[in-house]
Tab-separated table of C-alpha atoms in Angstrom:
chain	number	residue	atom	x	y	z
A	1	MET	CA	-19.063	-31.485	-0.867
A	2	VAL	CA	-19.472	-29.130	2.215
A	3	VAL	CA	-20.855	-25.494	1.370
A	4	LYS	CA	-19.769	-22.706	3.850
A	5	LEU	CA	-22.384	-20.225	4.263
A	6	GLN	CA	-21.621	-16.607	5.779
A	7	VAL	CA	-24.693	-15.254	7.822
A	8	PHE	CA	-24.394	-11.557	9.252
A	9	LYS	CA	-26.168	-11.215	12.782
A	10	LYS	CA	-27.263	-8.013	14.944
A	11	GLY	CA	-29.343	-8.401	18.139
A	12	SER	CA	-31.331	-5.427	19.923
A	13	PRO	CA	-29.994	-3.837	23.074
A	14	ASN	CA	-32.262	-5.801	25.014
A	15	SER	CA	-31.465	-9.179	23.256
A	16	LYS	CA	-34.982	-10.037	22.432
A	17	VAL	CA	-34.909	-9.557	18.750
A	18	THR	CA	-32.008	-10.684	16.376
A	19	LEU	CA	-31.634	-9.852	13.007
A	20	PHE	CA	-29.899	-12.393	10.502
A	21	LEU	CA	-28.743	-11.183	6.858
A	22	THR	CA	-27.328	-13.397	4.084
A	23	LYS	CA	-25.142	-10.730	2.833
A	24	ARG	CA	-24.653	-6.898	3.450
A	25	ASP	CA	-23.258	-6.043	-0.220
A	26	TYR	CA	-26.174	-5.596	-2.647
A	27	ILE	CA	-25.550	-5.002	-6.229
A	28	ASP	CA	-27.282	-2.247	-8.276
A	29	HIS	CA	-27.569	-3.922	-11.882
A	30	VAL	CA	-29.272	-0.906	-13.148
A	31	THR	CA	-32.365	-2.484	-14.242
A	32	HIS	CA	-32.917	-4.189	-10.803
A	33	VAL	CA	-31.062	-4.453	-7.381
A	34	ASP	CA	-30.553	-7.596	-5.477
A	35	PRO	CA	-33.164	-8.318	-2.844
A	36	ILE	CA	-32.508	-8.292	0.696
A	37	GLU	CA	-33.119	-11.502	2.125
A	38	GLY	CA	-32.952	-12.538	5.837
A	39	VAL	CA	-34.600	-14.020	9.113
A	40	LEU	CA	-35.817	-12.133	12.195
A	41	VAL	CA	-35.977	-14.148	15.626
A	42	PHE	CA	-37.736	-12.661	18.409
A	43	ASP	CA	-38.557	-13.473	22.152
A	44	PRO	CA	-42.343	-14.266	22.384
A	45	SER	CA	-42.495	-12.756	25.906
A	46	CYS	CA	-41.563	-9.275	24.868
A	47	VAL	CA	-44.408	-8.936	22.168
A	48	GLN	CA	-47.582	-9.378	24.054
A	49	GLU	CA	-50.024	-7.444	22.108
A	50	ARG	CA	-47.454	-5.688	19.691
A	51	ASN	CA	-46.579	-6.398	16.362
A	52	VAL	CA	-43.035	-7.387	14.808
A	53	TYR	CA	-41.594	-5.442	11.748
A	54	VAL	CA	-38.631	-5.326	9.690
A	55	GLN	CA	-37.952	-1.972	7.689
A	56	ILE	CA	-35.314	-0.905	5.349
A	57	ALA	CA	-34.301	3.137	5.779
A	58	LEU	CA	-31.985	5.394	3.867
A	59	SER	CA	-30.121	8.044	5.670
A	60	PHE	CA	-28.925	11.042	3.702
A	61	ARG	CA	-26.442	13.274	5.595
A	62	PHE	CA	-25.976	16.524	3.537
A	63	GLY	CA	-23.530	18.126	5.954
A	64	ARG	CA	-20.871	17.508	8.205
A	65	GLU	CA	-21.684	16.440	12.064
A	66	ASP	CA	-19.323	18.830	13.558
A	67	ASP	CA	-21.098	21.797	11.581
A	68	GLU	CA	-24.371	20.952	13.381
A	69	SER	CA	-25.603	23.792	15.781
A	70	MET	CA	-28.443	25.141	17.622
A	71	GLY	CA	-30.414	21.666	17.215
A	72	TYR	CA	-30.320	21.622	13.458
A	73	ASN	CA	-29.451	18.255	11.780
A	74	PHE	CA	-28.018	17.655	8.476
A	75	THR	CA	-29.720	14.122	8.318
A	76	LYS	CA	-32.528	13.252	6.325
A	77	THR	CA	-34.160	9.531	6.929
A	78	MET	CA	-36.230	7.969	4.264
A	79	TYR	CA	-38.245	4.677	5.296
A	80	LEU	CA	-38.347	2.777	2.243
A	81	HIS	CA	-40.273	-0.457	3.094
A	82	THR	CA	-41.832	-1.992	6.048
A	83	THR	CA	-43.079	-5.521	6.357
A	84	GLN	CA	-44.983	-6.817	9.063
A	85	LEU	CA	-43.803	-10.303	10.395
A	86	TYR	CA	-45.873	-11.333	13.114
A	87	PRO	CA	-48.432	-11.748	13.206
A	88	PRO	CA	-48.215	-12.782	9.619
A	89	VAL	CA	-50.293	-10.931	7.224
A	90	LYS	CA	-49.560	-12.756	4.283
A	91	GLU	CA	-48.078	-16.165	3.024
A	92	PHE	CA	-44.256	-16.397	2.358
A	93	VAL	CA	-42.182	-18.875	0.696
A	94	PRO	CA	-38.627	-18.982	2.031
A	95	SER	CA	-35.777	-19.623	0.294
A	96	GLU	CA	-33.444	-22.765	0.692
A	97	ILE	CA	-31.043	-20.591	2.847
A	98	GLN	CA	-33.850	-19.015	4.953
A	99	ARG	CA	-35.540	-22.615	5.617
A	100	ASN	CA	-31.690	-23.907	6.631
A	101	LEU	CA	-31.591	-20.957	9.193
A	102	ILE	CA	-35.235	-21.355	10.609
A	103	SER	CA	-34.452	-25.136	11.316
A	104	LYS	CA	-31.727	-24.132	13.379
A	105	LEU	CA	-33.515	-20.826	15.141
A	106	GLY	CA	-36.737	-22.220	16.220
A	107	ASN	CA	-40.414	-21.418	15.926
A	108	PHE	CA	-40.173	-17.754	16.247
A	109	ALA	CA	-37.763	-17.212	13.332
A	110	PHE	CA	-39.486	-15.503	10.526
A	111	PRO	CA	-38.055	-14.990	6.815
A	112	PHE	CA	-38.627	-11.866	4.926
A	113	LEU	CA	-37.482	-10.279	1.616
A	114	MET	CA	-37.343	-6.658	0.568
A	115	GLU	CA	-36.666	-4.583	-2.310
A	116	PHE	CA	-34.267	-1.430	-2.887
A	117	PRO	CA	-36.581	1.536	-4.354
A	118	LYS	CA	-35.688	2.484	-7.710
A	119	LEU	CA	-35.180	6.271	-6.646
A	120	SER	CA	-32.324	5.732	-4.059
A	121	SER	CA	-28.667	6.364	-5.013
A	122	PRO	CA	-25.646	3.970	-4.355
A	123	SER	CA	-24.062	4.146	-1.101
A	124	TYR	CA	-21.588	7.089	-1.257
A	125	VAL	CA	-19.592	8.762	1.687
A	126	MET	CA	-17.379	11.679	1.777
A	127	GLN	CA	-13.566	11.129	2.209
A	128	GLN	CA	-12.488	11.735	5.667
A	129	GLY	CA	-10.120	14.736	6.166
A	130	TRP	CA	-7.683	14.945	9.005
A	131	GLU	CA	-9.637	17.949	10.412
A	132	ASP	CA	-12.976	16.298	10.021
A	133	GLU	CA	-14.842	14.554	13.068
A	134	GLY	CA	-17.883	12.861	13.177
A	135	SER	CA	-20.015	11.463	10.045
A	136	LEU	CA	-19.701	13.318	6.860
A	137	MET	CA	-21.886	13.832	3.915
A	138	GLY	CA	-23.052	10.436	2.359
A	139	VAL	CA	-25.837	8.023	1.895
A	140	GLU	CA	-26.461	4.882	3.983
A	141	PHE	CA	-28.875	2.002	4.162
A	142	GLU	CA	-29.978	0.495	7.371
A	143	VAL	CA	-32.089	-2.605	8.015
A	144	MET	CA	-34.225	-2.623	11.129
A	145	GLY	CA	-35.986	-5.480	12.837
A	146	TYR	CA	-38.185	-4.239	15.861
A	147	VAL	CA	-41.433	-4.905	18.191
A	148	GLY	CA	-43.731	-2.029	18.191
A	149	ALA	CA	-47.645	-1.174	18.644
A	150	THR	CA	-47.369	0.126	15.041
A	151	GLU	CA	-44.684	0.439	12.166
A	152	HIS	CA	-43.974	4.070	13.585
A	153	ASP	CA	-43.398	3.032	17.085
A	154	MET	CA	-39.520	1.807	17.121
A	155	PRO	CA	-38.336	1.292	20.548
A	156	LYS	CA	-34.708	1.608	20.878
A	157	ARG	CA	-34.226	-1.123	23.333
A	158	SER	CA	-36.055	-3.582	20.996
A	159	THR	CA	-34.930	-2.660	17.781
A	160	ALA	CA	-32.036	-4.594	15.952
A	161	ARG	CA	-30.125	-2.462	13.514
A	162	LEU	CA	-27.679	-3.678	10.638
A	163	LEU	CA	-25.951	-1.481	7.966
A	164	ILE	CA	-25.904	-2.548	4.170
A	165	ARG	CA	-24.594	-1.308	1.030
A	166	ARG	CA	-25.890	-0.744	-2.209
A	167	LEU	CA	-23.147	-0.966	-4.801
A	168	GLN	CA	-23.089	0.392	-8.238
A	169	GLU	CA	-22.190	-2.089	-11.013
A	170	CYS	CA	-21.708	-1.054	-14.677
A	171	PRO	CA	-23.697	-3.015	-17.212
A	172	LYS	CA	-21.835	-4.972	-20.228
A	173	GLN	CA	-23.338	-2.702	-22.837
A	174	MET	CA	-21.507	0.380	-21.487
A	175	TYR	CA	-18.234	-1.194	-22.480
A	176	GLU	CA	-19.204	-1.363	-25.897
A	177	ALA	CA	-20.338	2.424	-26.475
A	178	PRO	CA	-18.435	4.860	-28.673
A	179	VAL	CA	-15.327	5.975	-27.710
A	180	PRO	CA	-15.732	9.764	-25.737
A	181	ARG	CA	-14.557	12.485	-28.020
A	182	GLY	CA	-15.669	16.203	-28.038
A	183	ASN	CA	-14.671	19.432	-29.699
A	184	ILE	CA	-15.192	23.242	-28.957
A	185	THR	CA	-14.484	26.589	-30.567
A	186	LYS	CA	-14.239	29.508	-28.343
A	187	SER	CA	-13.909	33.395	-29.160
A	188	PHE	CA	-12.863	36.042	-26.597
A	189	LEU	CA	-14.136	39.409	-25.851
A	190	THR	CA	-10.743	40.964	-25.533
A	191	THR	CA	-8.936	39.066	-28.347
A	192	ALA	CA	-9.530	38.447	-31.910
A	193	GLY	CA	-10.021	35.174	-33.245
A	194	ASN	CA	-10.996	32.012	-31.598
A	195	VAL	CA	-9.280	28.777	-30.175
A	196	SER	CA	-10.341	25.028	-31.014
A	197	ILE	CA	-9.501	21.866	-29.193
A	198	GLU	CA	-10.398	18.531	-30.079
A	199	ALA	CA	-9.976	15.732	-27.547
A	200	SER	CA	-10.534	12.002	-27.201
A	201	LEU	CA	-10.109	9.010	-24.701
A	202	SER	CA	-9.459	5.367	-25.557
A	203	LYS	CA	-12.722	3.756	-24.369
A	204	PRO	CA	-15.808	4.663	-22.580
A	205	VAL	CA	-15.461	2.889	-19.348
A	206	TYR	CA	-12.613	2.886	-17.144
A	207	GLU	CA	-11.679	1.495	-13.442
A	208	PRO	CA	-9.802	2.927	-10.539
A	209	GLU	CA	-5.964	3.243	-10.792
A	210	GLU	CA	-6.320	2.507	-14.572
A	211	ASP	CA	-4.613	4.630	-17.281
A	212	ILE	CA	-6.867	7.252	-19.076
A	213	PRO	CA	-4.990	8.051	-22.214
A	214	VAL	CA	-6.022	11.643	-23.652
A	215	LYS	CA	-5.271	12.685	-27.076
A	216	ILE	CA	-5.567	16.503	-27.698
A	217	ALA	CA	-5.435	18.761	-30.828
A	218	ILE	CA	-5.235	22.617	-30.200
A	219	ARG	CA	-5.333	25.283	-32.816
A	220	ASN	CA	-4.559	29.002	-31.882
A	221	ASP	CA	-6.379	31.388	-34.416
A	222	THR	CA	-6.195	34.319	-31.887
A	223	ASN	CA	-3.406	37.177	-31.963
A	224	ARG	CA	-2.204	35.989	-28.394
A	225	ASP	CA	-0.013	33.254	-27.007
A	226	ILE	CA	-1.722	30.206	-25.552
A	227	LYS	CA	0.191	30.411	-22.268
A	228	ARG	CA	-0.807	27.097	-20.625
A	229	LEU	CA	-2.427	23.696	-21.275
A	230	LYS	CA	-4.406	21.940	-18.110
A	231	MET	CA	-5.707	18.498	-18.049
A	232	LYS	CA	-7.287	17.127	-15.083
A	233	VAL	CA	-9.617	14.210	-14.148
A	234	VAL	CA	-12.821	15.761	-12.260
A	235	GLN	CA	-15.235	14.254	-9.884
A	236	LEU	CA	-18.869	15.986	-10.429
A	237	SER	CA	-21.496	15.417	-7.560
A	238	GLU	CA	-24.624	16.981	-7.215
A	239	VAL	CA	-28.072	16.129	-5.136
A	240	PRO	CA	-30.702	16.141	-7.513
A	241	MET	CA	-33.690	16.268	-5.081
A	242	PHE	CA	-32.777	20.045	-3.953
A	243	SER	CA	-34.213	22.443	-5.675
A	244	ASP	CA	-31.371	24.748	-5.899
A	245	ARG	CA	-28.859	22.192	-6.480
A	246	GLN	CA	-25.432	22.873	-7.768
A	247	THR	CA	-22.640	20.795	-9.120
A	248	ARG	CA	-19.617	20.369	-7.077
A	249	ASP	CA	-16.279	19.559	-9.393
A	250	LYS	CA	-13.427	18.143	-7.318
A	251	THR	CA	-9.816	17.450	-9.141
A	252	ILE	CA	-8.812	13.874	-8.721
A	253	ILE	CA	-5.416	14.334	-10.768
A	254	LYS	CA	-4.138	16.988	-12.922
A	255	TYR	CA	-1.486	17.837	-15.355
A	256	ASP	CA	-0.047	21.244	-16.335
A	257	ASP	CA	1.933	21.862	-19.506
A	258	PRO	CA	3.105	25.382	-20.374
A	259	ILE	CA	3.088	25.348	-23.998
A	260	ASN	CA	3.245	28.942	-25.168
A	261	LEU	CA	1.385	28.207	-28.375
A	262	ALA	CA	1.911	31.004	-30.917
A	263	PRO	CA	-0.880	32.597	-32.787
A	264	GLY	CA	-1.608	30.789	-36.085
A	265	ALA	CA	-0.123	27.592	-34.717
A	266	CYS	CA	-1.231	24.131	-34.023
A	267	THR	CA	-0.276	21.212	-31.832
A	268	THR	CA	-0.934	17.763	-30.497
A	269	ARG	CA	-0.434	16.071	-27.189
A	270	GLY	CA	-0.879	12.725	-25.625
A	271	VAL	CA	-1.532	12.753	-21.975
A	272	THR	CA	-2.101	9.671	-19.531
A	273	LEU	CA	-4.070	10.286	-16.296
A	274	MET	CA	-5.669	8.200	-13.671
A	275	CYS	CA	-8.704	8.020	-11.396
A	276	CYS	CA	-7.805	7.129	-7.948
A	277	VAL	CA	-8.330	8.139	-4.284
A	278	PRO	CA	-6.620	11.362	-3.793
A	279	SER	CA	-4.277	12.041	-0.995
A	280	ARG	CA	-6.169	13.186	2.192
A	281	THR	CA	-6.580	16.804	2.882
A	282	ALA	CA	-7.672	18.898	5.982
A	283	ARG	CA	-11.366	18.614	4.636
A	284	GLY	CA	-12.939	15.830	2.750
A	285	LYS	CA	-13.678	16.865	-0.879
A	286	VAL	CA	-14.461	13.919	-3.056
A	287	PHE	CA	-16.736	11.062	-2.567
A	288	LEU	CA	-15.969	7.245	-1.910
A	289	GLN	CA	-17.795	4.098	-2.242
A	290	GLY	CA	-19.669	3.754	0.951
A	291	GLY	CA	-17.985	1.350	3.580
A	292	LEU	CA	-19.273	-0.768	6.353
A	293	ARG	CA	-16.448	0.050	9.049
A	294	ALA	CA	-14.374	2.732	9.574
A	295	ASP	CA	-11.006	1.088	8.700
A	296	CYS	CA	-11.887	-0.544	5.176
A	297	ASP	CA	-9.794	0.374	2.384
A	298	ASP	CA	-11.151	3.691	0.509
A	299	VAL	CA	-12.534	3.099	-3.024
A	300	ILE	CA	-13.264	5.861	-5.526
A	301	ALA	CA	-17.207	6.474	-5.718
A	302	PRO	CA	-18.195	4.738	-9.221
A	303	THR	CA	-20.339	6.832	-11.649
A	304	THR	CA	-23.995	6.732	-10.866
A	305	ILE	CA	-26.113	4.608	-13.531
A	306	LEU	CA	-29.547	5.204	-13.576
A	307	ASN	CA	-32.557	2.866	-14.139
A	308	PRO	CA	-33.948	4.148	-17.771
A	309	GLU	CA	-37.435	4.143	-15.902
A	310	VAL	CA	-35.948	6.734	-13.355
A	311	ASP	CA	-35.560	10.738	-13.909
A	312	LYS	CA	-32.540	12.014	-12.428
A	313	ASN	CA	-34.229	14.851	-10.902
A	314	ASP	CA	-36.095	12.489	-8.676
A	315	VAL	CA	-33.087	10.512	-7.160
A	316	PHE	CA	-33.015	10.656	-3.331
A	317	GLY	CA	-29.097	10.744	-2.484
A	318	VAL	CA	-26.014	11.948	-4.420
A	319	TYR	CA	-25.434	11.552	-8.213
A	320	VAL	CA	-21.669	11.067	-9.100
A	321	SER	CA	-20.062	11.582	-12.487
A	322	TYR	CA	-16.579	11.922	-14.287
A	323	VAL	CA	-15.070	14.007	-16.994
A	324	VAL	CA	-11.704	14.647	-18.251
A	325	ARG	CA	-11.072	18.481	-18.568
A	326	VAL	CA	-9.211	20.130	-20.949
A	327	LYS	CA	-8.373	23.818	-20.662
A	328	ALA	CA	-6.214	26.109	-22.910
A	329	SER	CA	-5.545	29.416	-21.347
A	330	LEU	CA	-4.445	32.882	-22.856
A	331	GLY	CA	-3.967	34.308	-19.475
A	332	THR	CA	-5.440	35.697	-16.434
A	333	LEU	CA	-7.457	38.496	-17.976
A	334	ARG	CA	-8.155	37.023	-21.476
A	335	GLY	CA	-9.975	33.850	-20.416
A	336	ASP	CA	-9.852	30.090	-21.059
A	337	CYS	CA	-11.258	27.732	-23.527
A	338	VAL	CA	-12.320	24.466	-21.822
A	339	LEU	CA	-13.582	21.066	-22.913
A	340	ASP	CA	-15.213	18.268	-20.883
A	341	ILE	CA	-15.184	14.736	-22.077
A	342	PRO	CA	-17.475	12.569	-19.937
A	343	PHE	CA	-16.340	8.874	-18.876
A	344	VAL	CA	-17.768	6.227	-16.954
A	345	LEU	CA	-15.897	5.152	-13.584
A	346	ALA	CA	-16.600	1.455	-13.069
A	347	VAL	CA	-15.640	-0.489	-9.530
A	348	PRO	CA	-15.509	-4.085	-9.990
A	349	GLN	CA	-17.832	-5.438	-7.428
A	350	GLU	CA	-17.242	-8.558	-5.768
A	351	ARG	CA	-20.172	-11.484	-5.604
């Protein structure tokens, strides 16, 4: 039987350093992330008294590139892990794939293995709007192989760079979690009585473009009519590493029901929603799963699921979550009763 092996290759501008990776998509299994496995090849004539390194870096863009001015850059880069390959500083046992590559690439091919840090978020990127230009807010990972005097000396001409992705996977135990449900009772300053809402979903985890059935029960114990009932799927996103972080909520899909529920009455509703990539607007609003090419298909960003050992406030990057929001409105001046039901959005990842 013949086994076909796909290898990704990227050379430096001066063609003296070449980076080989066995894959570019690495699955975050919550408890651990697939290790980065590859081989670096270099021309010994360009090394001289310098060293050869391989490094993984995380770039977090927290603003649009076309909004940058006065030399201010909306990008923060964190160099997560650096390994010296030549001269060798420790013994390394290559895998079978690496041994096959080394046998074909020659004596100056060196294997390496690196780990993603627990504190970095998955690969996310803001949806491109038709008026957007340049890079948008998001998280990217890059593997770099280079020749330098120190690990901080990274000449552009002798540096090979290759983008990779960290993709979020939903663990099986989350599919067995209790069905999401919630209730709220709210009173109003300008109206006597209160409004009660109960809502539930059919299961805890959904996939993109899958129907999300929502069951709702409302009781109006005020002396005013409930004018409208609104239901929508909302993507919540925040940047935990900022001290003044704010949660952005962007509507994915919505349903508006003019019910006119009289005082003392109650009613039930069943609505089916869906979480999918919304239509493009002038400016991107929602986060998508990061892509390796500009022409790749858009995939809505999956829910961020953290390692149990990681505090949410320590995450470097973007934290994404989803809720079904139910809103009963008494009118513009009297207020709303709002209930959020959280759920997990899982994107099946190819292996």
